Coordinates of C-alpha atoms and ligand atoms in Angstrom, one line a residue:
M483 CA 20.4 124.5 -5.2
A484 CA 17.8 125.0 -8.2
K485 CA 18.9 123.1 -11.5
T486 CA 20.3 125.9 -14.0
W487 CA 21.6 125.5 -17.9
K488 CA 24.1 127.6 -19.6
D489 CA 24.1 128.0 -23.6
T490 CA 26.9 125.7 -23.9
D491 CA 24.9 122.9 -22.2
I492 CA 22.2 123.1 -25.0
S493 CA 22.4 121.6 -28.3
L494 CA 19.7 122.9 -31.1
D495 CA 20.0 119.6 -33.1
P496 CA 17.5 117.6 -31.7
I497 CA 14.8 120.6 -32.7
K498 CA 16.5 121.9 -35.8
D499 CA 14.2 119.7 -38.3
Q500 CA 11.0 120.5 -36.3
T501 CA 8.3 123.1 -37.4
I502 CA 7.9 125.7 -34.4
A503 CA 4.6 127.7 -35.0
V504 CA 4.6 130.9 -33.0
I505 CA 0.7 132.0 -32.5
G506 CA 0.9 135.6 -32.1
Y507 CA 3.0 138.3 -33.2
G508 CA 2.6 140.8 -30.1
I509 CA 5.4 141.9 -27.4
Q510 CA 6.6 138.4 -27.0
G511 CA 5.7 136.6 -30.3
D512 CA 7.5 139.3 -32.5
A513 CA 10.8 139.0 -30.3
Q514 CA 11.1 135.2 -30.0
A515 CA 9.9 134.4 -33.7
N516 CA 12.7 136.5 -35.1
N517 CA 15.3 135.3 -32.4
M518 CA 14.4 131.6 -33.5
K519 CA 14.7 132.3 -36.8
D520 CA 18.1 134.1 -36.7
S521 CA 19.2 131.2 -34.5
G522 CA 18.3 128.9 -37.6
L523 CA 15.4 127.2 -36.5
N524 CA 11.8 126.6 -38.6
V525 CA 9.3 129.2 -37.6
I526 CA 6.0 129.7 -39.0
I527 CA 3.4 132.5 -37.7
G528 CA 0.0 131.7 -36.9
L529 CA -2.4 134.4 -36.6
K530 CA -6.1 135.8 -37.0
E531 CA -6.8 137.0 -40.8
G532 CA -7.3 140.7 -40.9
G533 CA -5.7 141.8 -37.5
N534 CA -2.7 144.1 -37.6
S535 CA 0.1 141.9 -36.7
W536 CA -0.3 139.7 -40.1
K537 CA 1.3 142.4 -42.4
K538 CA 3.9 143.1 -40.1
A539 CA 5.1 139.7 -39.6
E540 CA 5.0 139.1 -43.1
A541 CA 7.0 142.3 -43.6
D542 CA 9.5 140.8 -41.4
G543 CA 10.1 138.0 -43.7
H544 CA 8.1 135.2 -41.9
K545 CA 5.4 132.8 -43.5
V546 CA 2.2 133.7 -41.9
M547 CA -1.0 131.6 -41.8
S548 CA -4.4 131.1 -39.9
V549 CA -3.7 129.5 -36.2
T550 CA -5.6 126.3 -37.6
D551 CA -3.1 125.9 -40.6
A552 CA 0.2 126.8 -38.5
T553 CA -1.1 123.8 -35.7
K554 CA -1.2 121.6 -38.6
Q555 CA 2.0 122.2 -40.0
A556 CA 3.9 122.9 -36.6
D557 CA 5.5 120.2 -34.3
I558 CA 5.7 122.6 -31.2
V559 CA 2.7 124.9 -31.1
H560 CA 4.2 128.1 -29.3
I561 CA 1.1 130.0 -27.7
L562 CA 2.3 133.6 -27.4
I563 CA -1.2 135.5 -27.6
P564 CA -2.7 137.2 -24.6
D565 CA -3.6 134.9 -21.7
M566 CA -7.1 135.7 -21.5
I567 CA -8.0 134.5 -25.1
Q568 CA -5.5 131.3 -25.1
G569 CA -8.5 129.2 -23.8
Q570 CA -11.0 130.3 -26.5
V571 CA -8.2 130.1 -29.5
Y572 CA -7.1 126.8 -28.3
K573 CA -10.8 125.5 -28.4
D574 CA -11.4 126.7 -31.8
E575 CA -8.5 126.4 -33.5
I576 CA -5.4 124.9 -31.9
G577 CA -6.9 121.9 -30.3
P578 CA -8.8 120.4 -33.2
N579 CA -5.8 120.2 -35.1
L580 CA -3.2 118.8 -32.6
S581 CA -2.0 115.4 -33.0
E582 CA -0.3 112.8 -31.1
G583 CA 3.4 114.0 -30.1
K584 CA 3.1 117.5 -30.7
A585 CA 4.1 120.2 -28.2
L586 CA 2.1 123.1 -26.7
S587 CA 4.4 125.4 -25.5
F588 CA 4.0 128.6 -23.4
S589 CA 5.8 131.9 -22.2
H590 CA 3.4 131.7 -19.1
A591 CA 1.8 128.6 -17.4
A592 CA -1.4 129.9 -16.3
A593 CA -3.6 128.8 -19.0
I594 CA -2.7 125.2 -18.4
Y595 CA -2.3 125.4 -14.8
W596 CA -6.0 127.1 -14.1
K597 CA -7.3 124.5 -16.8
W598 CA -8.2 127.3 -19.3
I599 CA -6.8 124.7 -21.6
E600 CA -7.5 121.3 -21.2
A601 CA -4.6 119.8 -22.9
P602 CA -4.8 116.0 -24.3
S603 CA -2.3 113.5 -22.6
N604 CA -0.6 112.7 -25.8
V605 CA 1.2 115.8 -26.4
D606 CA 4.1 117.8 -24.5
L607 CA 3.4 120.7 -22.4
I608 CA 6.2 123.0 -22.1
M609 CA 7.3 126.3 -20.9
I610 CA 9.8 128.9 -21.7
A611 CA 9.1 132.2 -19.6
P612 CA 11.6 135.0 -20.5
K613 CA 12.0 137.1 -17.3
G614 CA 11.7 140.6 -19.1
P615 CA 9.5 142.0 -21.7
G616 CA 9.7 141.5 -25.2
S617 CA 11.6 144.7 -26.2
K618 CA 14.5 143.1 -24.4
V619 CA 14.4 139.6 -25.2
R620 CA 15.2 140.9 -28.8
E621 CA 17.6 143.8 -28.0
T622 CA 19.7 141.7 -25.8
Y623 CA 19.8 138.7 -28.3
L624 CA 20.9 141.4 -31.0
D625 CA 23.5 142.4 -28.4
N626 CA 24.8 138.6 -28.9
F627 CA 23.3 138.0 -25.4
G628 CA 20.1 137.2 -23.9
T629 CA 17.0 137.4 -21.4
P630 CA 17.2 134.9 -18.5
A631 CA 14.4 132.6 -18.7
I632 CA 12.8 130.0 -16.3
V633 CA 11.6 126.7 -17.9
A634 CA 9.5 123.8 -17.2
V635 CA 8.0 120.7 -18.5
E636 CA 4.7 119.7 -17.1
Q637 CA 3.8 117.1 -19.5
D638 CA 6.8 114.7 -21.6
F639 CA 4.6 112.7 -23.8
S640 CA 7.1 112.3 -26.6
G641 CA 10.1 111.7 -24.1
K642 CA 11.7 114.7 -25.8
A643 CA 9.9 117.6 -24.2
W644 CA 13.2 118.7 -22.3
D645 CA 15.3 118.7 -25.6
R646 CA 12.1 120.7 -27.1
T647 CA 12.0 123.5 -24.1
L648 CA 15.9 123.9 -23.9
G649 CA 16.2 124.4 -27.8
I650 CA 13.9 127.0 -27.9
A651 CA 15.2 128.8 -24.9
K652 CA 18.5 128.6 -26.7
G653 CA 17.1 129.6 -29.9
I654 CA 15.5 132.9 -28.3
G655 CA 18.8 133.7 -26.7
S656 CA 17.7 133.0 -23.1
A657 CA 20.2 130.2 -22.6
R658 CA 23.0 132.8 -23.0
A659 CA 22.1 134.7 -19.8
G660 CA 20.8 131.7 -18.3
L661 CA 17.9 129.5 -17.4
I662 CA 16.4 127.8 -14.4
K663 CA 14.5 125.1 -14.0
T664 CA 10.6 125.5 -12.5
E665 CA 7.6 124.2 -12.4
F666 CA 4.2 125.4 -14.0
K667 CA 2.4 125.8 -10.7
E668 CA 5.7 127.7 -9.3
E669 CA 5.9 129.9 -12.4
V670 CA 2.3 130.8 -12.3
E671 CA 2.2 131.5 -8.5
T672 CA 5.3 133.3 -8.1
D673 CA 4.6 135.1 -11.3
W674 CA 1.4 136.6 -10.0
F675 CA 2.5 137.2 -6.2
G676 CA 5.4 139.4 -8.0
E677 CA 3.4 141.5 -9.6
Q678 CA 0.5 141.6 -7.5
A679 CA 2.5 142.3 -4.0
D680 CA 6.0 143.7 -5.4
L681 CA 6.6 144.9 -8.8
C682 CA 3.2 146.3 -10.4
G683 CA 0.8 146.7 -7.3
G684 CA 3.1 147.0 -4.4
A685 CA 5.8 149.3 -6.0
A686 CA 2.7 151.5 -7.5
S687 CA 1.1 151.8 -4.0
M688 CA 4.1 152.5 -2.2
V689 CA 5.3 155.4 -4.4
T690 CA 1.8 156.9 -4.4
N691 CA 1.3 156.6 -0.2
A692 CA 5.2 158.2 0.0
F693 CA 3.8 161.1 -2.4
E694 CA 0.5 161.9 -0.7
T695 CA 2.4 161.7 2.7
L696 CA 4.6 164.4 1.5
V697 CA 1.9 166.5 -0.2
E698 CA -0.7 166.0 2.4
A699 CA 2.3 167.6 4.6
G700 CA 2.7 170.7 2.6
Y701 CA 5.4 170.0 0.4
Q702 CA 5.4 171.0 -3.1
P703 CA 4.1 168.1 -5.4
E704 CA 6.9 168.6 -7.9
I705 CA 9.6 167.9 -5.4
A706 CA 7.7 164.8 -3.9
Y707 CA 7.6 163.5 -7.4
F708 CA 11.3 163.4 -8.0
E709 CA 12.1 162.4 -4.5
V710 CA 9.3 159.2 -4.2
L711 CA 9.0 158.1 -8.0
H712 CA 11.7 159.4 -10.4
E713 CA 14.6 158.3 -8.0
L714 CA 13.4 154.9 -7.4
K715 CA 14.6 153.8 -10.5
L716 CA 18.2 154.6 -9.3
I717 CA 17.8 152.5 -6.4
V718 CA 16.3 149.5 -7.9
D719 CA 19.0 149.5 -10.4
M720 CA 21.7 149.0 -7.9
I721 CA 19.5 146.3 -6.0
Q722 CA 19.3 144.3 -9.3
R723 CA 23.1 144.8 -10.1
Y724 CA 24.7 144.6 -6.9
G725 CA 21.7 143.2 -4.3
I726 CA 20.5 144.7 -1.2
N727 CA 23.5 145.4 0.6
G728 CA 25.3 146.5 -2.3
M729 CA 22.8 149.3 -2.7
W730 CA 23.3 150.1 0.8
R731 CA 27.0 150.7 0.2
R732 CA 26.2 152.9 -2.5
V733 CA 24.1 155.6 -0.8
S734 CA 24.9 158.0 2.1
E735 CA 25.4 157.0 5.4
T736 CA 22.7 159.1 6.4
A737 CA 20.4 157.3 4.0
R738 CA 21.6 154.0 5.0
Y739 CA 20.9 154.4 8.6
G740 CA 17.8 155.9 7.9
G741 CA 16.8 152.9 5.4
L742 CA 17.8 150.2 7.4
T743 CA 15.8 151.5 10.5
R744 CA 12.8 153.1 9.0
G745 CA 12.3 150.7 6.3
P746 CA 11.0 147.9 8.7
M747 CA 8.8 150.3 10.3
V748 CA 7.1 150.8 6.9
M749 CA 7.1 147.5 5.7
D750 CA 6.3 146.0 8.8
A751 CA 4.7 142.7 9.9
A752 CA 1.4 143.8 9.0
N753 CA 2.5 144.7 5.6
K754 CA 4.0 141.1 5.3
A755 CA 0.9 139.6 6.7
N756 CA -0.7 141.3 3.9
M757 CA 1.4 139.7 1.2
K758 CA 0.5 136.2 2.9
K759 CA -3.2 136.9 2.3
V760 CA -2.5 137.9 -1.6
L761 CA -0.5 134.9 -2.0
T762 CA -3.4 132.8 -0.6
M763 CA -6.0 134.2 -2.7
I764 CA -3.6 133.1 -5.3
Q765 CA -3.0 129.6 -4.4
D766 CA -6.7 128.8 -3.3
G767 CA -7.8 130.2 -7.0
T768 CA -9.6 133.0 -5.4
F769 CA -7.8 135.6 -7.6
N770 CA -8.2 133.2 -10.7
S771 CA -12.0 133.5 -10.4
E772 CA -12.5 136.7 -9.6
W773 CA -10.1 137.9 -12.7
I774 CA -12.0 135.5 -14.9
S775 CA -15.2 136.9 -13.9
E776 CA -14.6 140.5 -13.7
Y777 CA -12.8 139.9 -17.8
Q778 CA -15.8 138.0 -18.7
K779 CA -18.6 140.9 -17.3
N780 CA -16.3 143.6 -18.2
G781 CA -13.4 143.2 -20.5
K782 CA -10.9 145.9 -20.4
D783 CA -13.2 147.7 -18.0
A784 CA -11.9 145.5 -15.3
F785 CA -8.8 147.5 -15.0
D786 CA -9.7 150.5 -16.9
K787 CA -11.9 151.6 -13.9
Y788 CA -8.8 151.7 -11.6
M789 CA -6.6 153.2 -13.9
K790 CA -8.8 156.1 -14.4
E791 CA -8.4 156.7 -10.8
Y792 CA -5.0 157.1 -11.3
D793 CA -5.4 159.4 -14.3
E794 CA -7.3 162.1 -11.8
H795 CA -4.3 161.5 -9.2
Q796 CA -2.0 164.4 -8.6
I797 CA 1.0 162.3 -9.1
E798 CA 0.0 161.2 -12.5
K799 CA -0.7 165.0 -13.7
V800 CA 2.3 166.5 -11.8
G801 CA 4.1 163.7 -13.3
K802 CA 3.2 164.3 -16.9
E803 CA 4.5 167.5 -16.7
M804 CA 7.5 166.3 -15.3
R805 CA 8.5 164.0 -17.9
K806 CA 8.1 166.5 -20.3
M807 CA 11.1 168.3 -18.7
M808 CA 13.3 165.3 -18.9
W809 CA 11.8 163.8 -22.0
P810 CA 10.3 166.5 -24.3
D811 CA 8.7 164.2 -26.6
S812 CA 7.0 162.4 -24.0
T813 CA 3.3 162.3 -24.5
E814 CA 2.7 159.9 -21.3
Ligands
LIG2197 P1 0.3 140.3 -26.8 O1 -0.7 141.4 -26.2 O2 1.7 141.1 -27.3 O3 -0.1 139.4 -28.0 C1 -1.1 139.9 -29.0 C2 -0.5 139.3 -30.3 O4 -1.6 138.3 -30.2 C3 -1.0 140.1 -31.7 O5 0.1 139.4 -32.4 C4 -2.2 139.9 -31.9 O6 -2.6 139.8 -33.3 C5 -2.5 138.0 -31.5 N1 -3.6 137.7 -31.4 C6 -4.7 138.0 -30.6 N2 -5.9 137.5 -30.7 C7 -5.4 136.7 -31.5 C8 -6.4 135.5 -32.1 N3 -7.6 135.1 -31.9 N4 -5.8 134.5 -32.6 C9 -4.5 134.9 -33.4 N5 -3.5 135.7 -32.6 C10 -4.2 136.4 -31.9 O7 0.8 139.1 -25.8 P2 2.0 139.4 -24.7 O8 3.3 139.3 -25.9 O9 2.3 140.2 -24.0 O10 2.1 137.7 -24.4 C11 2.1 136.8 -25.0 C12 2.2 135.8 -23.6 O11 3.5 135.7 -23.2 C13 1.6 135.3 -23.0 O12 1.4 134.3 -22.0 C14 2.0 136.4 -21.4 O13 1.7 136.0 -20.0 C15 3.8 136.2 -22.0 N6 4.4 136.7 -21.4 C16 4.8 138.1 -21.9 C17 5.5 139.0 -21.5 C18 5.5 140.5 -21.9 O14 7.0 140.8 -22.1 N7 4.5 141.1 -22.3 C19 6.5 138.7 -20.1 C20 6.6 136.9 -20.3 C21 5.7 136.4 -20.5 P3 -3.2 141.5 -33.7 O15 -2.2 142.3 -33.7 O16 -3.2 140.6 -35.3 O17 -4.4 141.5 -33.5
LIG2198 MG1 6.5 138.1 -14.3
LIG2199 MG1 3.0 137.6 -15.5

């Protein structure tokens, strides 16, 4: 059984006198910094001068400074800038200002695991990864609950790395929903696999193939859109809340029998073999090298060229109109 913690298992005392520099004030930085501040922790924000976030963080009442100054003042440097720039920002501003016994903290372990950042051996390396987007991290906190998180310590130089990890997890509210212990390697590989094979990549491709199957058979695209895309959320919500059989128990008998017998025909052994290939490409570093080299060569065009293909696809054109029906202000 995985090791877990609840809110009542953890004290903020060990970190209440430490300064936590949140580097970045974007999707996660904004939410996590505000939650920690509201929990009574000492938070400062490190940003690049002239960027859009500086004013916002100041307007929200934070102490804002350069990444260099924030690193110098901090005991814990919590790095919440986009993954692909963490290596450079670390090299220029964080690394030169780290001193013995500080902690480098992350919400995703890729930069350390793939050595985009080569951290010294005299600091703690910790991770608190909320399992939800920043908006949820803030909303659930304000509802006196939280977004569950997975936590790990890769390097415990101070001997207090777990106090720091669990303290931050409590400060951002995640411990109220539950914490699970992981390792940097496990977090990176499972996170990437999930988003590639199942959550983002798998779901988008499954929906698109189902839509094309219906439209190519002569059915109306609007009907196909409702059936295979719009309704997916209702099913996923049931699976999240009640489990797979909980979903089966809540759909019609025809859906239950049809789904139980036809699902494995569609998502068959060949499909699972392909999932294993995708996992191997993550584990052996093939995906990491490809992503780094694409990002260095093409920047955001590395994905924009694929997204343009979706823009041209009927499912997106029909979808835009359908979403206006349900959400009149929708522009996407
Ligand atoms: P964002 O893309 O939202 O980060 C943007 C922030 O980084 C902005 O405040 C931006 O400032 C700042 N920034 C950009 N460049 C620099 C720089 N050179 N120096 C200082 N600040 C800079 O990141 P996310 O919140 O999406 O991701 C942060 C981390 O959290 C990543 O490791 C990610 O994997 C992880 N994570 C993210 C989740 C999510 O919900 N998005 C979920 C779980 C983990 P400005 O506006 O001024 O340019
Ligand atoms: Mg993930
Ligand atoms: Mg991810």
